[in-house]
């Protein structure tokens, strides 16, 4: 008897994110994602493990839904998305949930030099290159395979010259729902010619469900410095301390508290849209903590990347209607993009984003959920 009680207590400890009852999850219908585009089949996959579930599609290797338990034992879908492939293809917002690349974030004027040769990438953001160009990874149909209940793997072959990038590049991304309530993203890539690479996931999070105000969430970013930019959001090359600025998130702070500041970088970004440099690059450290007191959900981001772009949804305009009629309004979702620094190929003092023949690019990023009451 004693043994049974002990075992039960132990089980409760191990499965600390498990609810007593099994609430409903508003899963989307896979049928609504069946389509053939450019001769390739689009699909929606569902992965689950204990109390985390995600739906992902091979259209842009994108996260469509992500379910985590709130403090009342209900599931909240904590990412923006659309309820059908038609809605994704029609949306004016192109960056809800996909992997962006080959180089996520911006490259000034789309230009860089590699091994003495100058390259010109496509231009799609003012005079700059953003998120791999208008035909970047987020627009492609990846080859996908569900490996088991909790794992889907996807890969994409990016031909030499695509959007101006050198080298045939093959990238693979595996999504895993893990037993400890996390969604894990593992990337790898190889090339047949020296190239540059910086893929990242562009999910918009709202821990209350997707159409609520996200500015009341608190945020912690374990970063002592950031990369100031020009008006076009291209880094100047300076690495500046966050101390005494509205970009200091070393202690958890409500996002909305300083977002209207007249500090020049905030004005340039129209809110938060900056690259924070982690104080210590390590997969073991909680690098970002996003928390909503309303739902009680906390998300911790772990990543082996050196930096994160935190973007507070400043360009969102509510034109698109998302899942379950949610309006993707101004600042109702926040992107936390684990990455190398923007414009890295043009700054010798930034970490290298160069990938050579025979090398393998890898990245691991984890979004882990828990409840704080
Ligand atoms: C990133 C950029 C933003 C914006 C979004 C997409 O987060 O930093 O400026 O382009 O992507 O809307």
mmCIF file with all atom_site columns, C-alpha atoms in Angstrom, residues 72-278:
data_model
loop_
_atom_site.group_PDB
_atom_site.id
_atom_site.type_symbol
_atom_site.label_atom_id
_atom_site.label_alt_id
_atom_site.label_comp_id
_atom_site.label_asym_id
_atom_site.label_entity_id
_atom_site.label_seq_id
_atom_site.pdbx_PDB_ins_code
_atom_site.Cartn_x
_atom_site.Cartn_y
_atom_site.Cartn_z
_atom_site.occupancy
_atom_site.B_iso_or_equiv
_atom_site.pdbx_formal_charge
_atom_site.auth_seq_id
_atom_site.auth_comp_id
_atom_site.auth_asym_id
_atom_site.auth_atom_id
_atom_site.pdbx_PDB_model_num
ATOM 1   C CA . UNK A 1 72  ? -7.208 26.026 -15.234 1.00 0.00 ? 72  UNK A CA 1
ATOM 2   C CA . UNK A 1 73  ? -6.286 22.735 -16.890 1.00 0.00 ? 73  UNK A CA 1
ATOM 3   C CA . UNK A 1 74  ? -7.496 23.861 -20.342 1.00 0.00 ? 74  UNK A CA 1
ATOM 4   C CA . UNK A 1 75  ? -5.444 23.709 -23.496 1.00 0.00 ? 75  UNK A CA 1
ATOM 5   C CA . UNK A 1 76  ? -4.473 27.013 -25.083 1.00 0.00 ? 76  UNK A CA 1
ATOM 6   C CA . UNK A 1 77  ? -3.253 27.181 -28.658 1.00 0.00 ? 77  UNK A CA 1
ATOM 7   C CA . UNK A 1 78  ? -0.286 29.487 -28.115 1.00 0.00 ? 78  UNK A CA 1
ATOM 8   C CA . UNK A 1 79  ? 0.748  30.314 -31.690 1.00 0.00 ? 79  UNK A CA 1
ATOM 9   C CA . UNK A 1 80  ? -0.802 32.296 -34.503 1.00 0.00 ? 80  UNK A CA 1
ATOM 10  C CA . UNK A 1 81  ? -1.906 30.395 -37.559 1.00 0.00 ? 81  UNK A CA 1
ATOM 11  C CA . UNK A 1 82  ? -4.668 29.777 -40.099 1.00 0.00 ? 82  UNK A CA 1
ATOM 12  C CA . UNK A 1 83  ? -7.175 26.960 -40.285 1.00 0.00 ? 83  UNK A CA 1
ATOM 13  C CA . UNK A 1 84  ? -6.577 25.792 -43.860 1.00 0.00 ? 84  UNK A CA 1
ATOM 14  C CA . UNK A 1 85  ? -3.924 25.780 -46.532 1.00 0.00 ? 85  UNK A CA 1
ATOM 15  C CA . UNK A 1 86  ? -6.108 28.121 -48.608 1.00 0.00 ? 86  UNK A CA 1
ATOM 16  C CA . UNK A 1 87  ? -6.069 30.654 -45.793 1.00 0.00 ? 87  UNK A CA 1
ATOM 17  C CA . UNK A 1 88  ? -2.252 30.421 -45.555 1.00 0.00 ? 88  UNK A CA 1
ATOM 18  C CA . UNK A 1 89  ? -1.852 30.911 -49.294 1.00 0.00 ? 89  UNK A CA 1
ATOM 19  C CA . UNK A 1 90  ? -4.174 33.945 -49.260 1.00 0.00 ? 90  UNK A CA 1
ATOM 20  C CA . UNK A 1 91  ? -2.864 35.630 -46.096 1.00 0.00 ? 91  UNK A CA 1
ATOM 21  C CA . UNK A 1 92  ? -1.016 38.936 -46.484 1.00 0.00 ? 92  UNK A CA 1
ATOM 22  C CA . UNK A 1 93  ? 1.040  37.903 -43.422 1.00 0.00 ? 93  UNK A CA 1
ATOM 23  C CA . UNK A 1 94  ? 3.648  35.451 -44.731 1.00 0.00 ? 94  UNK A CA 1
ATOM 24  C CA . UNK A 1 95  ? 5.540  34.774 -41.544 1.00 0.00 ? 95  UNK A CA 1
ATOM 25  C CA . UNK A 1 96  ? 3.168  33.035 -39.123 1.00 0.00 ? 96  UNK A CA 1
ATOM 26  C CA . UNK A 1 97  ? 5.081  29.980 -37.994 1.00 0.00 ? 97  UNK A CA 1
ATOM 27  C CA . UNK A 1 98  ? 7.412  29.039 -40.861 1.00 0.00 ? 98  UNK A CA 1
ATOM 28  C CA . UNK A 1 99  ? 11.116 28.444 -40.992 1.00 0.00 ? 99  UNK A CA 1
ATOM 29  C CA . UNK A 1 100 ? 12.674 31.463 -42.641 1.00 0.00 ? 100 UNK A CA 1
ATOM 30  C CA . UNK A 1 101 ? 15.920 31.176 -44.587 1.00 0.00 ? 101 UNK A CA 1
ATOM 31  C CA . UNK A 1 102 ? 18.352 30.487 -46.195 1.00 0.00 ? 102 UNK A CA 1
ATOM 32  C CA . UNK A 1 103 ? 19.352 33.533 -44.114 1.00 0.00 ? 103 UNK A CA 1
ATOM 33  C CA . UNK A 1 104 ? 16.600 34.559 -41.680 1.00 0.00 ? 104 UNK A CA 1
ATOM 34  C CA . UNK A 1 105 ? 16.428 38.282 -40.763 1.00 0.00 ? 105 UNK A CA 1
ATOM 35  C CA . UNK A 1 106 ? 18.049 41.041 -42.840 1.00 0.00 ? 106 UNK A CA 1
ATOM 36  C CA . UNK A 1 107 ? 21.081 41.437 -45.062 1.00 0.00 ? 107 UNK A CA 1
ATOM 37  C CA . UNK A 1 108 ? 21.853 45.059 -45.955 1.00 0.00 ? 108 UNK A CA 1
ATOM 38  C CA . UNK A 1 109 ? 21.079 45.761 -49.634 1.00 0.00 ? 109 UNK A CA 1
ATOM 39  C CA . UNK A 1 110 ? 21.136 41.963 -50.066 1.00 0.00 ? 110 UNK A CA 1
ATOM 40  C CA . UNK A 1 111 ? 24.877 42.110 -50.663 1.00 0.00 ? 111 UNK A CA 1
ATOM 41  C CA . UNK A 1 112 ? 27.833 40.246 -49.227 1.00 0.00 ? 112 UNK A CA 1
ATOM 42  C CA . UNK A 1 113 ? 31.251 38.982 -50.256 1.00 0.00 ? 113 UNK A CA 1
ATOM 43  C CA . UNK A 1 114 ? 32.389 35.379 -49.893 1.00 0.00 ? 114 UNK A CA 1
ATOM 44  C CA . UNK A 1 115 ? 35.835 34.076 -50.881 1.00 0.00 ? 115 UNK A CA 1
ATOM 45  C CA . UNK A 1 116 ? 36.456 37.347 -52.728 1.00 0.00 ? 116 UNK A CA 1
ATOM 46  C CA . UNK A 1 117 ? 33.289 37.091 -54.793 1.00 0.00 ? 117 UNK A CA 1
ATOM 47  C CA . UNK A 1 118 ? 30.385 39.529 -54.481 1.00 0.00 ? 118 UNK A CA 1
ATOM 48  C CA . UNK A 1 119 ? 26.845 38.209 -54.262 1.00 0.00 ? 119 UNK A CA 1
ATOM 49  C CA . UNK A 1 120 ? 23.552 39.996 -54.802 1.00 0.00 ? 120 UNK A CA 1
ATOM 50  C CA . UNK A 1 121 ? 20.506 38.454 -53.127 1.00 0.00 ? 121 UNK A CA 1
ATOM 51  C CA . UNK A 1 122 ? 16.894 39.268 -54.008 1.00 0.00 ? 122 UNK A CA 1
ATOM 52  C CA . UNK A 1 123 ? 15.485 42.441 -52.397 1.00 0.00 ? 123 UNK A CA 1
ATOM 53  C CA . UNK A 1 124 ? 12.132 42.221 -50.595 1.00 0.00 ? 124 UNK A CA 1
ATOM 54  C CA . UNK A 1 125 ? 12.228 44.672 -47.659 1.00 0.00 ? 125 UNK A CA 1
ATOM 55  C CA . UNK A 1 126 ? 12.809 48.260 -48.785 1.00 0.00 ? 126 UNK A CA 1
ATOM 56  C CA . UNK A 1 127 ? 16.336 48.099 -50.160 1.00 0.00 ? 127 UNK A CA 1
ATOM 57  C CA . UNK A 1 128 ? 17.238 45.020 -48.114 1.00 0.00 ? 128 UNK A CA 1
ATOM 58  C CA . UNK A 1 129 ? 16.953 41.227 -48.175 1.00 0.00 ? 129 UNK A CA 1
ATOM 59  C CA . UNK A 1 130 ? 14.640 39.763 -45.488 1.00 0.00 ? 130 UNK A CA 1
ATOM 60  C CA . UNK A 1 131 ? 14.038 36.152 -44.392 1.00 0.00 ? 131 UNK A CA 1
ATOM 61  C CA . UNK A 1 132 ? 15.640 34.565 -47.450 1.00 0.00 ? 132 UNK A CA 1
ATOM 62  C CA . UNK A 1 133 ? 13.735 36.681 -49.989 1.00 0.00 ? 133 UNK A CA 1
ATOM 63  C CA . UNK A 1 134 ? 10.204 36.593 -51.387 1.00 0.00 ? 134 UNK A CA 1
ATOM 64  C CA . UNK A 1 135 ? 10.792 32.981 -52.463 1.00 0.00 ? 135 UNK A CA 1
ATOM 65  C CA . UNK A 1 136 ? 12.578 31.913 -49.266 1.00 0.00 ? 136 UNK A CA 1
ATOM 66  C CA . UNK A 1 137 ? 12.240 28.627 -47.354 1.00 0.00 ? 137 UNK A CA 1
ATOM 67  C CA . UNK A 1 138 ? 8.915  29.769 -45.836 1.00 0.00 ? 138 UNK A CA 1
ATOM 68  C CA . UNK A 1 139 ? 7.276  29.566 -49.290 1.00 0.00 ? 139 UNK A CA 1
ATOM 69  C CA . UNK A 1 140 ? 8.560  26.102 -50.227 1.00 0.00 ? 140 UNK A CA 1
ATOM 70  C CA . UNK A 1 141 ? 6.920  22.686 -49.961 1.00 0.00 ? 141 UNK A CA 1
ATOM 71  C CA . UNK A 1 142 ? 9.313  20.573 -47.926 1.00 0.00 ? 142 UNK A CA 1
ATOM 72  C CA . UNK A 1 143 ? 9.547  16.764 -48.143 1.00 0.00 ? 143 UNK A CA 1
ATOM 73  C CA . UNK A 1 144 ? 8.040  15.503 -44.916 1.00 0.00 ? 144 UNK A CA 1
ATOM 74  C CA . UNK A 1 145 ? 7.652  12.273 -43.050 1.00 0.00 ? 145 UNK A CA 1
ATOM 75  C CA . UNK A 1 146 ? 6.033  11.501 -39.700 1.00 0.00 ? 146 UNK A CA 1
ATOM 76  C CA . UNK A 1 147 ? 8.455  9.159  -37.903 1.00 0.00 ? 147 UNK A CA 1
ATOM 77  C CA . UNK A 1 148 ? 6.226  8.357  -34.909 1.00 0.00 ? 148 UNK A CA 1
ATOM 78  C CA . UNK A 1 149 ? 3.499  9.950  -32.742 1.00 0.00 ? 149 UNK A CA 1
ATOM 79  C CA . UNK A 1 150 ? 5.822  12.658 -31.501 1.00 0.00 ? 150 UNK A CA 1
ATOM 80  C CA . UNK A 1 151 ? 8.204  13.312 -34.413 1.00 0.00 ? 151 UNK A CA 1
ATOM 81  C CA . UNK A 1 152 ? 8.017  14.763 -37.916 1.00 0.00 ? 152 UNK A CA 1
ATOM 82  C CA . UNK A 1 153 ? 11.026 15.392 -40.093 1.00 0.00 ? 153 UNK A CA 1
ATOM 83  C CA . UNK A 1 154 ? 11.158 17.676 -43.114 1.00 0.00 ? 154 UNK A CA 1
ATOM 84  C CA . UNK A 1 155 ? 13.798 18.526 -45.649 1.00 0.00 ? 155 UNK A CA 1
ATOM 85  C CA . UNK A 1 156 ? 14.247 20.963 -48.479 1.00 0.00 ? 156 UNK A CA 1
ATOM 86  C CA . UNK A 1 157 ? 16.750 21.130 -51.325 1.00 0.00 ? 157 UNK A CA 1
ATOM 87  C CA . UNK A 1 158 ? 17.649 24.726 -52.146 1.00 0.00 ? 158 UNK A CA 1
ATOM 88  C CA . UNK A 1 159 ? 19.335 24.934 -55.543 1.00 0.00 ? 159 UNK A CA 1
ATOM 89  C CA . UNK A 1 160 ? 22.475 26.929 -56.268 1.00 0.00 ? 160 UNK A CA 1
ATOM 90  C CA . UNK A 1 161 ? 21.424 30.492 -57.160 1.00 0.00 ? 161 UNK A CA 1
ATOM 91  C CA . UNK A 1 162 ? 18.004 30.375 -55.456 1.00 0.00 ? 162 UNK A CA 1
ATOM 92  C CA . UNK A 1 163 ? 17.227 33.944 -54.315 1.00 0.00 ? 163 UNK A CA 1
ATOM 93  C CA . UNK A 1 164 ? 20.875 34.706 -55.174 1.00 0.00 ? 164 UNK A CA 1
ATOM 94  C CA . UNK A 1 165 ? 22.537 32.322 -52.686 1.00 0.00 ? 165 UNK A CA 1
ATOM 95  C CA . UNK A 1 166 ? 25.543 30.263 -53.788 1.00 0.00 ? 166 UNK A CA 1
ATOM 96  C CA . UNK A 1 167 ? 25.615 26.477 -53.468 1.00 0.00 ? 167 UNK A CA 1
ATOM 97  C CA . UNK A 1 168 ? 23.156 23.608 -53.518 1.00 0.00 ? 168 UNK A CA 1
ATOM 98  C CA . UNK A 1 169 ? 22.014 23.356 -49.914 1.00 0.00 ? 169 UNK A CA 1
ATOM 99  C CA . UNK A 1 170 ? 20.030 20.570 -48.277 1.00 0.00 ? 170 UNK A CA 1
ATOM 100 C CA . UNK A 1 171 ? 18.352 21.436 -44.995 1.00 0.00 ? 171 UNK A CA 1
ATOM 101 C CA . UNK A 1 172 ? 16.544 19.079 -42.613 1.00 0.00 ? 172 UNK A CA 1
ATOM 102 C CA . UNK A 1 173 ? 14.363 20.089 -39.689 1.00 0.00 ? 173 UNK A CA 1
ATOM 103 C CA . UNK A 1 174 ? 12.924 17.668 -37.159 1.00 0.00 ? 174 UNK A CA 1
ATOM 104 C CA . UNK A 1 175 ? 10.049 18.660 -34.892 1.00 0.00 ? 175 UNK A CA 1
ATOM 105 C CA . UNK A 1 176 ? 9.746  16.580 -31.719 1.00 0.00 ? 176 UNK A CA 1
ATOM 106 C CA . UNK A 1 177 ? 7.109  16.844 -29.001 1.00 0.00 ? 177 UNK A CA 1
ATOM 107 C CA . UNK A 1 178 ? 9.071  15.788 -25.936 1.00 0.00 ? 178 UNK A CA 1
ATOM 108 C CA . UNK A 1 179 ? 7.902  14.071 -22.748 1.00 0.00 ? 179 UNK A CA 1
ATOM 109 C CA . UNK A 1 180 ? 8.753  17.138 -20.644 1.00 0.00 ? 180 UNK A CA 1
ATOM 110 C CA . UNK A 1 181 ? 6.218  19.406 -22.401 1.00 0.00 ? 181 UNK A CA 1
ATOM 111 C CA . UNK A 1 182 ? 8.474  20.922 -25.009 1.00 0.00 ? 182 UNK A CA 1
ATOM 112 C CA . UNK A 1 183 ? 8.583  21.325 -28.744 1.00 0.00 ? 183 UNK A CA 1
ATOM 113 C CA . UNK A 1 184 ? 12.108 20.716 -29.949 1.00 0.00 ? 184 UNK A CA 1
ATOM 114 C CA . UNK A 1 185 ? 13.457 21.864 -33.312 1.00 0.00 ? 185 UNK A CA 1
ATOM 115 C CA . UNK A 1 186 ? 16.666 20.301 -34.614 1.00 0.00 ? 186 UNK A CA 1
ATOM 116 C CA . UNK A 1 187 ? 18.128 21.536 -37.885 1.00 0.00 ? 187 UNK A CA 1
ATOM 117 C CA . UNK A 1 188 ? 21.012 20.339 -40.005 1.00 0.00 ? 188 UNK A CA 1
ATOM 118 C CA . UNK A 1 189 ? 22.269 21.474 -43.403 1.00 0.00 ? 189 UNK A CA 1
ATOM 119 C CA . UNK A 1 190 ? 25.061 20.780 -45.860 1.00 0.00 ? 190 UNK A CA 1
ATOM 120 C CA . UNK A 1 191 ? 26.232 22.497 -49.043 1.00 0.00 ? 191 UNK A CA 1
ATOM 121 C CA . UNK A 1 192 ? 28.293 21.695 -52.135 1.00 0.00 ? 192 UNK A CA 1
ATOM 122 C CA . UNK A 1 193 ? 29.779 25.201 -52.295 1.00 0.00 ? 193 UNK A CA 1
ATOM 123 C CA . UNK A 1 194 ? 30.687 27.814 -49.686 1.00 0.00 ? 194 UNK A CA 1
ATOM 124 C CA . UNK A 1 195 ? 27.495 29.622 -48.687 1.00 0.00 ? 195 UNK A CA 1
ATOM 125 C CA . UNK A 1 196 ? 25.821 31.434 -45.780 1.00 0.00 ? 196 UNK A CA 1
ATOM 126 C CA . UNK A 1 197 ? 23.027 30.118 -43.587 1.00 0.00 ? 197 UNK A CA 1
ATOM 127 C CA . UNK A 1 198 ? 20.868 31.352 -40.695 1.00 0.00 ? 198 UNK A CA 1
ATOM 128 C CA . UNK A 1 199 ? 17.471 29.635 -40.547 1.00 0.00 ? 199 UNK A CA 1
ATOM 129 C CA . UNK A 1 200 ? 15.040 30.366 -37.729 1.00 0.00 ? 200 UNK A CA 1
ATOM 130 C CA . UNK A 1 201 ? 11.489 29.574 -36.705 1.00 0.00 ? 201 UNK A CA 1
ATOM 131 C CA . UNK A 1 202 ? 9.105  32.510 -37.024 1.00 0.00 ? 202 UNK A CA 1
ATOM 132 C CA . UNK A 1 203 ? 6.230  31.436 -34.764 1.00 0.00 ? 203 UNK A CA 1
ATOM 133 C CA . UNK A 1 204 ? 4.191  34.198 -33.132 1.00 0.00 ? 204 UNK A CA 1
ATOM 134 C CA . UNK A 1 205 ? 3.386  33.331 -29.532 1.00 0.00 ? 205 UNK A CA 1
ATOM 135 C CA . UNK A 1 206 ? 0.495  34.447 -27.400 1.00 0.00 ? 206 UNK A CA 1
ATOM 136 C CA . UNK A 1 207 ? 0.244  32.439 -24.212 1.00 0.00 ? 207 UNK A CA 1
ATOM 137 C CA . UNK A 1 208 ? -3.423 33.369 -23.688 1.00 0.00 ? 208 UNK A CA 1
ATOM 138 C CA . UNK A 1 209 ? -4.595 31.970 -27.001 1.00 0.00 ? 209 UNK A CA 1
ATOM 139 C CA . UNK A 1 210 ? -3.923 33.711 -30.224 1.00 0.00 ? 210 UNK A CA 1
ATOM 140 C CA . UNK A 1 211 ? -5.965 36.914 -30.442 1.00 0.00 ? 211 UNK A CA 1
ATOM 141 C CA . UNK A 1 212 ? -5.355 38.413 -27.009 1.00 0.00 ? 212 UNK A CA 1
ATOM 142 C CA . UNK A 1 213 ? -3.109 41.358 -26.162 1.00 0.00 ? 213 UNK A CA 1
ATOM 143 C CA . UNK A 1 214 ? 0.432  40.026 -25.832 1.00 0.00 ? 214 UNK A CA 1
ATOM 144 C CA . UNK A 1 215 ? 1.888  43.208 -24.376 1.00 0.00 ? 215 UNK A CA 1
ATOM 145 C CA . UNK A 1 216 ? 0.872  42.162 -20.850 1.00 0.00 ? 216 UNK A CA 1
ATOM 146 C CA . UNK A 1 217 ? 3.116  39.101 -21.018 1.00 0.00 ? 217 UNK A CA 1
ATOM 147 C CA . UNK A 1 218 ? 6.355  39.370 -19.098 1.00 0.00 ? 218 UNK A CA 1
ATOM 148 C CA . UNK A 1 219 ? 9.613  38.645 -20.853 1.00 0.00 ? 219 UNK A CA 1
ATOM 149 C CA . UNK A 1 220 ? 13.104 37.774 -19.714 1.00 0.00 ? 220 UNK A CA 1
ATOM 150 C CA . UNK A 1 221 ? 16.009 37.683 -22.187 1.00 0.00 ? 221 UNK A CA 1
ATOM 151 C CA . UNK A 1 222 ? 19.366 36.571 -20.767 1.00 0.00 ? 222 UNK A CA 1
ATOM 152 C CA . UNK A 1 223 ? 21.272 39.131 -22.796 1.00 0.00 ? 223 UNK A CA 1
ATOM 153 C CA . UNK A 1 224 ? 23.659 41.902 -21.726 1.00 0.00 ? 224 UNK A CA 1
ATOM 154 C CA . UNK A 1 225 ? 23.845 43.491 -25.165 1.00 0.00 ? 225 UNK A CA 1
ATOM 155 C CA . UNK A 1 226 ? 22.110 44.037 -28.499 1.00 0.00 ? 226 UNK A CA 1
ATOM 156 C CA . UNK A 1 227 ? 22.966 45.163 -32.032 1.00 0.00 ? 227 UNK A CA 1
ATOM 157 C CA . UNK A 1 228 ? 21.691 48.702 -32.777 1.00 0.00 ? 228 UNK A CA 1
ATOM 158 C CA . UNK A 1 229 ? 20.545 49.283 -36.367 1.00 0.00 ? 229 UNK A CA 1
ATOM 159 C CA . UNK A 1 230 ? 19.889 52.006 -38.896 1.00 0.00 ? 230 UNK A CA 1
ATOM 160 C CA . UNK A 1 231 ? 16.324 53.026 -39.813 1.00 0.00 ? 231 UNK A CA 1
ATOM 161 C CA . UNK A 1 232 ? 16.048 50.037 -42.168 1.00 0.00 ? 232 UNK A CA 1
ATOM 162 C CA . UNK A 1 233 ? 16.852 47.711 -39.227 1.00 0.00 ? 233 UNK A CA 1
ATOM 163 C CA . UNK A 1 234 ? 20.309 46.815 -40.573 1.00 0.00 ? 234 UNK A CA 1
ATOM 164 C CA . UNK A 1 235 ? 22.908 46.514 -37.770 1.00 0.00 ? 235 UNK A CA 1
ATOM 165 C CA . UNK A 1 236 ? 25.500 49.280 -37.695 1.00 0.00 ? 236 UNK A CA 1
ATOM 166 C CA . UNK A 1 237 ? 28.087 46.831 -36.332 1.00 0.00 ? 237 UNK A CA 1
ATOM 167 C CA . UNK A 1 238 ? 27.990 48.292 -32.818 1.00 0.00 ? 238 UNK A CA 1
ATOM 168 C CA . UNK A 1 239 ? 27.401 45.956 -29.897 1.00 0.00 ? 239 UNK A CA 1
ATOM 169 C CA . UNK A 1 240 ? 25.707 47.998 -27.178 1.00 0.00 ? 240 UNK A CA 1
ATOM 170 C CA . UNK A 1 241 ? 24.962 47.217 -23.541 1.00 0.00 ? 241 UNK A CA 1
ATOM 171 C CA . UNK A 1 242 ? 21.260 46.923 -22.661 1.00 0.00 ? 242 UNK A CA 1
ATOM 172 C CA . UNK A 1 243 ? 21.947 48.515 -19.250 1.00 0.00 ? 243 UNK A CA 1
ATOM 173 C CA . UNK A 1 244 ? 19.778 51.580 -18.643 1.00 0.00 ? 244 UNK A CA 1
ATOM 174 C CA . UNK A 1 245 ? 17.818 51.079 -21.893 1.00 0.00 ? 245 UNK A CA 1
ATOM 175 C CA . UNK A 1 246 ? 14.260 49.810 -22.580 1.00 0.00 ? 246 UNK A CA 1
ATOM 176 C CA . UNK A 1 247 ? 15.944 46.739 -24.075 1.00 0.00 ? 247 UNK A CA 1
ATOM 177 C CA . UNK A 1 248 ? 17.107 45.512 -20.693 1.00 0.00 ? 248 UNK A CA 1
ATOM 178 C CA . UNK A 1 249 ? 15.067 42.336 -20.133 1.00 0.00 ? 249 UNK A CA 1
ATOM 179 C CA . UNK A 1 250 ? 17.612 40.627 -17.861 1.00 0.00 ? 250 UNK A CA 1
ATOM 180 C CA . UNK A 1 251 ? 14.958 40.765 -15.166 1.00 0.00 ? 251 UNK A CA 1
ATOM 181 C CA . UNK A 1 252 ? 11.473 39.738 -16.324 1.00 0.00 ? 252 UNK A CA 1
ATOM 182 C CA . UNK A 1 253 ? 9.553  42.876 -17.371 1.00 0.00 ? 253 UNK A CA 1
ATOM 183 C CA . UNK A 1 254 ? 6.094  43.447 -18.830 1.00 0.00 ? 254 UNK A CA 1
ATOM 184 C CA . UNK A 1 255 ? 6.570  43.871 -22.588 1.00 0.00 ? 255 UNK A CA 1
ATOM 185 C CA . UNK A 1 256 ? 4.231  46.861 -22.899 1.00 0.00 ? 256 UNK A CA 1
ATOM 186 C CA . UNK A 1 257 ? 5.853  48.822 -20.071 1.00 0.00 ? 257 UNK A CA 1
ATOM 187 C CA . UNK A 1 258 ? 8.589  50.545 -22.128 1.00 0.00 ? 258 UNK A CA 1
ATOM 188 C CA . UNK A 1 259 ? 7.457  49.869 -25.700 1.00 0.00 ? 259 UNK A CA 1
ATOM 189 C CA . UNK A 1 260 ? 6.387  53.477 -26.364 1.00 0.00 ? 260 UNK A CA 1
ATOM 190 C CA . UNK A 1 261 ? 9.780  54.814 -25.299 1.00 0.00 ? 261 UNK A CA 1
ATOM 191 C CA . UNK A 1 262 ? 11.469 57.471 -27.450 1.00 0.00 ? 262 UNK A CA 1
ATOM 192 C CA . UNK A 1 263 ? 14.787 55.590 -27.259 1.00 0.00 ? 263 UNK A CA 1
ATOM 193 C CA . UNK A 1 264 ? 16.026 55.681 -30.876 1.00 0.00 ? 264 UNK A CA 1
ATOM 194 C CA . UNK A 1 265 ? 16.252 51.885 -31.458 1.00 0.00 ? 265 UNK A CA 1
ATOM 195 C CA . UNK A 1 266 ? 12.641 51.499 -30.255 1.00 0.00 ? 266 UNK A CA 1
ATOM 196 C CA . UNK A 1 267 ? 11.541 54.300 -32.586 1.00 0.00 ? 267 UNK A CA 1
ATOM 197 C CA . UNK A 1 268 ? 13.353 52.634 -35.526 1.00 0.00 ? 268 UNK A CA 1
ATOM 198 C CA . UNK A 1 269 ? 11.726 49.292 -34.721 1.00 0.00 ? 269 UNK A CA 1
ATOM 199 C CA . UNK A 1 270 ? 8.246  50.772 -34.164 1.00 0.00 ? 270 UNK A CA 1
ATOM 200 C CA . UNK A 1 271 ? 8.439  48.833 -30.891 1.00 0.00 ? 271 UNK A CA 1
ATOM 201 C CA . UNK A 1 272 ? 10.654 45.823 -30.211 1.00 0.00 ? 272 UNK A CA 1
ATOM 202 C CA . UNK A 1 273 ? 12.307 44.387 -33.309 1.00 0.00 ? 273 UNK A CA 1
ATOM 203 C CA . UNK A 1 274 ? 15.908 43.829 -32.291 1.00 0.00 ? 274 UNK A CA 1
ATOM 204 C CA . UNK A 1 275 ? 18.652 41.276 -31.988 1.00 0.00 ? 275 UNK A CA 1
ATOM 205 C CA . UNK A 1 276 ? 19.687 40.466 -28.416 1.00 0.00 ? 276 UNK A CA 1
ATOM 206 C CA . UNK A 1 277 ? 23.044 38.752 -27.830 1.00 0.00 ? 277 UNK A CA 1
ATOM 207 C CA . UNK A 1 278 ? 22.885 36.067 -25.161 1.00 0.00 ? 278 UNK A CA 1
#
